[in-house]
XYZ file of C-alpha atoms in Angstrom:
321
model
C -46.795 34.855 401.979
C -49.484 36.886 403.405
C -49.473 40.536 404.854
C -52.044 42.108 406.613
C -53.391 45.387 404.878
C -56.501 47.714 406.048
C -58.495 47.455 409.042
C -61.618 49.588 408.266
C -66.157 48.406 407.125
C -69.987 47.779 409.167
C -71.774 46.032 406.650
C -71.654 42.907 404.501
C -70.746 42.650 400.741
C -73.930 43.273 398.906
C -75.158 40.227 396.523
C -76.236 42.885 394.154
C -74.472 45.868 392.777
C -76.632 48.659 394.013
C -79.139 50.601 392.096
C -78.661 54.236 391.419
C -81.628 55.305 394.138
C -80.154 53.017 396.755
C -76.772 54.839 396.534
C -78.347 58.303 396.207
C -79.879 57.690 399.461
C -77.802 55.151 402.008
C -75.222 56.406 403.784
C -72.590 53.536 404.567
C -70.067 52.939 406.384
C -67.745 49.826 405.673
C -65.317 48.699 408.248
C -63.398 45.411 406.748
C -60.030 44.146 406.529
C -58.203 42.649 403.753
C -54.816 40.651 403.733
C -53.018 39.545 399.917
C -51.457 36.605 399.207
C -48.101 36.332 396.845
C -47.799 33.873 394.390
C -44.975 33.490 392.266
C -41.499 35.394 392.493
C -41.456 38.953 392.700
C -39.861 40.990 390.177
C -40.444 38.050 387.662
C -43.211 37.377 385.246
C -44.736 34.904 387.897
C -45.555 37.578 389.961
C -49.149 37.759 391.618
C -50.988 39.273 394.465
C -54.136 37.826 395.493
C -56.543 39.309 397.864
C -58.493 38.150 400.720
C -61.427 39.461 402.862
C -61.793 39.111 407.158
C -63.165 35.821 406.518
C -60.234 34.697 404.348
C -61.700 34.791 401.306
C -60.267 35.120 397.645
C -61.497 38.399 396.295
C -60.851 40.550 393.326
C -60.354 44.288 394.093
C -61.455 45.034 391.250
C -64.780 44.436 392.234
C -65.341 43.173 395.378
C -63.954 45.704 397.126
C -66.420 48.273 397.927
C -65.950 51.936 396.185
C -66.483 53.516 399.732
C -65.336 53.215 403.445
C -67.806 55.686 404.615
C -70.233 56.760 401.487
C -72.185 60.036 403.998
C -68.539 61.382 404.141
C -66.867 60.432 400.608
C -64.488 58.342 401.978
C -63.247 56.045 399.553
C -61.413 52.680 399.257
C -58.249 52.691 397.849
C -56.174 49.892 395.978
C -52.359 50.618 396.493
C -50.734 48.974 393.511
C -47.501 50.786 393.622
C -45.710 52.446 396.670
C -43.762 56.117 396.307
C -40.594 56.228 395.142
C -40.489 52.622 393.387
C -40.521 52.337 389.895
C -42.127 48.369 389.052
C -45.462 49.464 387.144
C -47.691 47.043 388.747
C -51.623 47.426 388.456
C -54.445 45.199 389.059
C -54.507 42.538 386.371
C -58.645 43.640 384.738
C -58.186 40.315 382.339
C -57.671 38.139 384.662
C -59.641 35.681 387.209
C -59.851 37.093 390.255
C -58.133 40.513 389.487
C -54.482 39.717 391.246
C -51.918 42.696 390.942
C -48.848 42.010 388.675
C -46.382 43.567 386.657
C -47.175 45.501 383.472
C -45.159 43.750 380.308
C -44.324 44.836 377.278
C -42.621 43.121 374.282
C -41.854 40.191 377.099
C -40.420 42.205 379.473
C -41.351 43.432 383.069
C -41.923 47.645 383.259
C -40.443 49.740 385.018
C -41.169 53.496 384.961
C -38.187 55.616 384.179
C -36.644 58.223 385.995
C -36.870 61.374 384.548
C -35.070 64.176 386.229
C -35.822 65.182 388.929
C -37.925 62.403 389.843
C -37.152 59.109 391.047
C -40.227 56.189 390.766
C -43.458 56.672 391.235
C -44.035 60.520 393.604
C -46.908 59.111 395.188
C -48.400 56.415 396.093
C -50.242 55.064 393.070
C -53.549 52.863 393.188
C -57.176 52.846 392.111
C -60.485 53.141 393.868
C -62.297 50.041 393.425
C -65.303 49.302 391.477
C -64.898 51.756 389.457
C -64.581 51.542 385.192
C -62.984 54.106 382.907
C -65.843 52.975 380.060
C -63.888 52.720 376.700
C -67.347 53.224 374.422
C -68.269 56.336 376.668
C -66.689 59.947 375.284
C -65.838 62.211 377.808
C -67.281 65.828 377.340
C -64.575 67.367 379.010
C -61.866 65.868 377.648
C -63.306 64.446 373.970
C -62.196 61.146 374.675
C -62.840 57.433 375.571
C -61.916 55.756 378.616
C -59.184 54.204 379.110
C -60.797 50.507 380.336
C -59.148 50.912 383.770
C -60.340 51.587 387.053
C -59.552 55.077 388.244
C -56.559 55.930 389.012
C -55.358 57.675 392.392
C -52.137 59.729 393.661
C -52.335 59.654 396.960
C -49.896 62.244 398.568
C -49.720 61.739 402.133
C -46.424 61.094 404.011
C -46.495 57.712 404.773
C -45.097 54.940 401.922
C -47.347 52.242 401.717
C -46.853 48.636 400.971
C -48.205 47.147 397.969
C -51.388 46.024 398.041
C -52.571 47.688 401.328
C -56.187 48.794 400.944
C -56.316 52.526 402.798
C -59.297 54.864 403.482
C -58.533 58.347 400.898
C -60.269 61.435 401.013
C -60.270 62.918 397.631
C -58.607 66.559 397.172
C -59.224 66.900 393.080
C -58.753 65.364 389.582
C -56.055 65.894 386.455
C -57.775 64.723 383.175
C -54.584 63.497 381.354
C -55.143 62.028 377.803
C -53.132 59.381 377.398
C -52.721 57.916 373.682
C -56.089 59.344 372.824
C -57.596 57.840 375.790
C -59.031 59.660 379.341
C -57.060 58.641 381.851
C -58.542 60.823 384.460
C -56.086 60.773 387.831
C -57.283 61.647 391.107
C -55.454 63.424 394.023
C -56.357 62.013 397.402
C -54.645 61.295 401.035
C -55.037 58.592 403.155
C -57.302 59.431 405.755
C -54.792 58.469 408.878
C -52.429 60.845 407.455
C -51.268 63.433 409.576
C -51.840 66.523 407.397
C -55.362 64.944 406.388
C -56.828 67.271 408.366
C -55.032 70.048 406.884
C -56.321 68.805 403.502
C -59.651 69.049 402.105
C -59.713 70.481 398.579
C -56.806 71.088 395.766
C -56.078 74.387 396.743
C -54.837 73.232 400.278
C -52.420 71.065 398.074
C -51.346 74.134 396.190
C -50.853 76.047 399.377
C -49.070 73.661 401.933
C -47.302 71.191 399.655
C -46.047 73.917 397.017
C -44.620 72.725 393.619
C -45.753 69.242 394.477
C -49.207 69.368 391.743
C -46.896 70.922 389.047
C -44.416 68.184 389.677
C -47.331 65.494 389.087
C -47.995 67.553 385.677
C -44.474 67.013 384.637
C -44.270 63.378 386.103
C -47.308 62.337 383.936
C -46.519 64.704 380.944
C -42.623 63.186 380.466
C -42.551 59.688 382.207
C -43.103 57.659 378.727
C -40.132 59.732 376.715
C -37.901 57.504 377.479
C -39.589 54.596 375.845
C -39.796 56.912 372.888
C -43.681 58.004 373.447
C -44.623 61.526 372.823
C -45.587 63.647 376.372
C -48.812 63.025 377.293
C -51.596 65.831 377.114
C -54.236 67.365 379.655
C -57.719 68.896 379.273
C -58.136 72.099 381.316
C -54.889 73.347 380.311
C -53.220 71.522 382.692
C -54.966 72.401 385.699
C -56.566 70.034 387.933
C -60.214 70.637 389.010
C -61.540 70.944 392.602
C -62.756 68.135 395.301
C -66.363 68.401 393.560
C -65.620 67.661 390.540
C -63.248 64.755 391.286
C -66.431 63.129 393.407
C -68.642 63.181 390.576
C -66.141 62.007 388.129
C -65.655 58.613 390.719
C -69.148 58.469 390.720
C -69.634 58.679 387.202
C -66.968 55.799 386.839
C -69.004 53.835 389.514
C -71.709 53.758 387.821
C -70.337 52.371 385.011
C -68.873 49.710 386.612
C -71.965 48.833 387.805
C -73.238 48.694 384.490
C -70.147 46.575 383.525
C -71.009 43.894 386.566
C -74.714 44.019 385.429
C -74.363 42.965 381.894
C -75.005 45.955 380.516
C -71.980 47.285 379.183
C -69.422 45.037 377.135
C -66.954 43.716 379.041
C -64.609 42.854 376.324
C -61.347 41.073 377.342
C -61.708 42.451 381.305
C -62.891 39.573 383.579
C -65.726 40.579 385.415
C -65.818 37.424 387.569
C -65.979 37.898 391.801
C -66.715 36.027 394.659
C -69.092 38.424 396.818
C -70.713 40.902 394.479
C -72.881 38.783 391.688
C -75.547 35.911 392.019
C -75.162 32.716 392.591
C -76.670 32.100 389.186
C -74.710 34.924 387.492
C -72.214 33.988 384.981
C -69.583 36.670 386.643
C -69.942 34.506 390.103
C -66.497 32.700 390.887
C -66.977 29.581 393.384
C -64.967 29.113 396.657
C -63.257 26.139 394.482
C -62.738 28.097 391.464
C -60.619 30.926 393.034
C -58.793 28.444 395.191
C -57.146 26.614 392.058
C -56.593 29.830 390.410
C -54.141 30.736 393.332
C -53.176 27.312 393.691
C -51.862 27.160 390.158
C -49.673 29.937 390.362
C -46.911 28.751 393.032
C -44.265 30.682 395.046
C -41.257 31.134 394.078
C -37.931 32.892 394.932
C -38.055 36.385 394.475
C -35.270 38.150 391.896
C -33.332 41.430 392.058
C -34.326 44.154 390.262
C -32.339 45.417 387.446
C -29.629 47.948 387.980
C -30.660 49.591 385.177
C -33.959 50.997 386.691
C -31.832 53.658 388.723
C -30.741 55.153 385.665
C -31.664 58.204 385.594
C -33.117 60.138 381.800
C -32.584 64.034 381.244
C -33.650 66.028 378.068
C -35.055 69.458 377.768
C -38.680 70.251 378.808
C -40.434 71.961 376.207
């Protein structure tokens, strides 16, 4: 089953991560498209998305996907793993070959994000920005604590609901550092770059002062969505405010760069799987064959797709603190 996702890209995949002077000083613009393939049945365990590039390639966008559409202007890639307003916590799968989106379990069973009044789902749409790596060993000196082992995640806020697995062109607007568990979890407010109002938007306080209430009800979304499951609110450095367009850019980059590290060898990888089809050398043990990505997919047939519970329109109250 295959949808069509992002036109947008001038330039080729690069064999080689680049170094640290070569993105200091190129200015690139990527045009590409991308399509995704399901395998399996949605709303099951089966469920997987695989991706494909213009020349109908399998892909992971986790890190063959480059971090920018149009590096001179920040312009970023973004990964849409879960469209506003539904509540199935999908999120590209960093364990396994070739990176496919699926659905978060837990205990055996599928997530699903509660609703916790007012909100319903997800308020945004929710994604990451490729090639990018929340570095687990590296302590944050803003927030005093380890990444999370996730690419970054994104909120993008325009008014258009996208459809899962659509790559879209952001411009980034600021950053919440949320601590999740102990961990930085560092989320970053963006809009699609076709949006209407994109124009309109260019830092965090344009958020503040055309979409009022809407940051404070991403505090409390973030803060209160795991009390249901019986997890403590979630905390934030900064006392909950989020930081400007600046400092979100240099955060990415910071989490950039240690992906790169990651793809190069030089960080642990751990349990992620690091393997991709346009990024490393042929002789690199994080290259994944033609072959090798086809029987991946292969193995993981289609199926009929199931309903989703009733019970993820209940709705949760209890007293904010």
């Amino acid at each position: 089953m295959l949808h069509t996702t992002s036109p947008s890209a001038d330039v080729s995949f690069r064999r080689h991560p680049p170094s640290q002077s070569q993105t200091e000083n190129t200015s690139l613009q990527v045009n590409m498209s991308f399509t995704v393939e399901q395998r399996g049945s949605l709303n099951a365990l089966s469920f997987r998305l695989f991706f494909k590039n213009a020349e109908g390639k399998y892909i992971s966008p986790f890190h063959d996907i480059p971090i920018y559409a149009d590096e001179s202007q920040n312009i970023f890639h973004m990964v849409v793993e879960v469209p506003r307003w539904t509540n199935a916590k999908m999120e590209i799968a960093t364990k396994d070959l070739l990176n496919p989106i699926k659905q978060d379990v837990k205990k055996g069973k599928l997530r699903y994000v509660a609703n916790v009044f007012p909100h319903k789902g997800y308020i945004w749409n929710y994604g990451a920005i490729p090639q990018t790596w929340e570095d687990p060993a590296h302590k944050d000196g803003d927030t005093d604590c380890c990444g999370d082992n996730d690419p970054i995640d994104v909120c993008e806020i325009g008014s258009k609901v996208c459809s899962r697995g659509e790559v879209i062109k952001v411009k980034v607007l600021g950053i919440l550092a949320m601590i999740d568990e102990g961990e930085t979890d560092w989320k970053v407010i963006a809009i699609n770059v076709e949006d209407p109002e994109a124009n309109d938007l260019n830092n965090i306080s344009d958020v503040q002062r055309l979409k009022p209430g809407y940051l404070e009800a991403t505090v409390d979304w973030f803060r209160r969505y795991k009390v249901p499951d019986g997890k403590p609110e979630n905390r934030f450095a900064f006392n909950e405010e989020f930081k400007d367009k600046d400092f979100a850019i240099e955060v990415i980059k910071a989490t950039h760069n240690f992906w790169k590290a990651l793809i190069s060898q030089k960080a642990k990888a751990g349990e992620l799987n690091c393997k991709n089809t346009c990024v490393s050398a042929s002789d690199s043990p994080f290259c994944c064959s033609a072959d090798e990505a086809k029987a991946v997919v292969e193995a993981c047939p289609c199926g009929k797709d199931e309903d989703i519970p009733s019970s993820v329109d209940k709705w949760f109250y209890y007293e904010k603190k």
